[in-house]
CSV table of C-alpha atoms in Angstrom, one decimal:
chain,number,residue,atom,x,y,z
G,2,MET,CA,0.0,0.1,0.4
G,3,GLU,CA,0.9,3.2,-0.4
G,4,THR,CA,3.0,5.4,2.3
G,5,CYS,CA,1.9,8.6,3.2
G,6,LYS,CA,4.2,11.3,5.2
G,7,ASP,CA,0.9,12.3,7.8
G,8,ALA,CA,-1.1,9.6,8.9
G,9,GLY,CA,-4.3,11.1,8.6
G,10,ALA,CA,-3.5,11.7,4.1
G,11,ILE,CA,-5.8,9.8,1.7
G,12,PRO,CA,-3.1,8.4,-0.6
G,13,ALA,CA,-4.8,10.2,-4.0
G,14,ARG,CA,-2.9,8.4,-6.0
G,15,LEU,CA,-4.2,5.3,-5.5
G,16,PHE,CA,-7.8,6.2,-5.7
G,17,SER,CA,-6.9,8.8,-9.1
G,18,SER,CA,-5.4,5.1,-10.6
G,19,ILE,CA,-8.5,3.1,-10.3
G,20,ILE,CA,-10.3,4.9,-13.0
G,21,PRO,CA,-7.4,4.6,-15.4
G,22,ASN,CA,-6.6,1.0,-15.2
G,23,LEU,CA,-10.5,0.2,-15.2
G,24,ILE,CA,-10.6,2.3,-18.8
G,25,THR,CA,-7.2,0.2,-20.1
G,26,VAL,CA,-8.7,-3.1,-18.8
G,27,LEU,CA,-12.3,-2.6,-21.1
G,28,GLU,CA,-10.5,-0.7,-23.9
G,29,HIS,CA,-8.3,-4.0,-24.2
G,30,THR,CA,-11.3,-6.3,-24.6
G,31,GLN,CA,-12.5,-3.8,-27.0
G,32,SER,CA,-9.6,-3.9,-29.3
G,33,ALA,CA,-9.9,-4.9,-32.8
G,34,GLU,CA,-7.4,-7.7,-31.8
G,35,GLY,CA,-9.8,-8.8,-28.9
G,36,VAL,CA,-8.3,-10.9,-27.2
G,37,VAL,CA,-7.6,-14.0,-29.4
G,38,MET,CA,-3.7,-12.9,-30.0
G,39,PRO,CA,-1.5,-13.7,-27.5
G,40,GLN,CA,-0.3,-10.6,-27.0
G,41,ALA,CA,-3.0,-9.2,-26.1
G,42,LYS,CA,-4.4,-11.7,-23.9
G,43,GLN,CA,-1.2,-10.9,-21.7
G,44,ALA,CA,-2.3,-7.1,-22.2
G,45,LEU,CA,-5.3,-8.0,-21.0
G,46,LEU,CA,-4.1,-10.1,-17.5
G,47,GLN,CA,-1.6,-7.5,-17.0
G,48,ALA,CA,-4.3,-4.7,-16.6
G,49,THR,CA,-6.7,-6.5,-15.1
G,50,ASN,CA,-4.0,-7.6,-12.4
G,51,ASP,CA,-3.2,-4.1,-12.2
G,52,LEU,CA,-6.5,-3.3,-11.6
G,53,LYS,CA,-7.3,-6.0,-9.0
G,54,ASN,CA,-4.7,-4.7,-7.0
G,55,THR,CA,-5.1,-1.2,-7.3
G,56,LEU,CA,-8.6,-2.5,-5.6
G,57,SER,CA,-7.3,-4.3,-3.2
G,58,GLN,CA,-5.5,-1.8,-1.6
G,59,ALA,CA,-7.4,1.1,-1.6
G,60,LYS,CA,-10.1,-1.7,0.5
G,61,ASP,CA,-7.8,-2.1,2.7
G,62,TYR,CA,-6.9,1.4,3.2
G,63,ALA,CA,-10.7,2.4,3.2
G,64,THR,CA,-11.0,-0.8,6.0
G,65,SER,CA,-8.1,0.6,7.9
G,66,LEU,CA,-9.6,3.8,8.5
G,67,PRO,CA,-11.0,4.5,12.0
G,68,GLY,CA,-14.4,5.1,12.5
G,69,GLY,CA,-17.0,3.1,11.4
G,70,GLU,CA,-17.7,1.0,14.5
G,71,LEU,CA,-21.3,2.1,14.9
G,72,ASN,CA,-24.5,1.1,12.6
G,73,PHE,CA,-26.7,3.6,11.0
G,74,GLN,CA,-29.4,3.3,14.0
G,75,GLU,CA,-26.5,3.6,17.0
G,76,GLN,CA,-25.3,6.9,14.6
G,77,ASP,CA,-28.3,8.5,14.4
G,78,GLU,CA,-29.2,7.6,18.0
G,79,LEU,CA,-25.8,9.5,18.9
G,80,ILE,CA,-26.3,12.8,16.9
G,81,LEU,CA,-29.7,13.3,18.5
G,82,MET,CA,-28.2,12.7,21.6
G,83,LEU,CA,-25.0,15.0,21.3
G,84,GLU,CA,-28.0,17.9,20.1
G,85,ARG,CA,-30.0,17.4,22.9
G,86,LEU,CA,-26.7,17.7,24.8
G,87,ARG,CA,-26.3,20.9,23.3
G,88,ASP,CA,-29.1,21.9,23.0
G,89,HIS,CA,-29.8,21.5,27.3
G,90,LYS,CA,-26.1,23.5,27.7
G,91,TRP,CA,-27.4,26.6,25.4
G,92,TRP,CA,-30.3,26.9,27.7
G,93,LEU,CA,-28.2,27.0,30.9
C-alpha cells in the first residue's frame, strides 16, 4: 500500500488510478485484436491484475480508516444525544 507522510492523508494517487486502470482493461477487451492473439491476452491479463491490485490496496486502505464501528441506527442515536446535550447547554 502507498505510504503517506501524514497518517491522516488519503493516498490520492492510489484512488485516482482506479478509473484509468479500468479504462485500460475495457480498451483491451474491446480492441480490434480482441483477446485472440497471445500478446493481447497477456496485455489484458496484466491490465486486469493491475486493476485487481489497485482495488485491493484501496479496499485495504478504506477498511483501515478509523471509525465505522457504529451502525446507522447507533449513529442516529448518538447524534440525537449530542444534539440534546448541545441544546441543554445552550439553555443553561
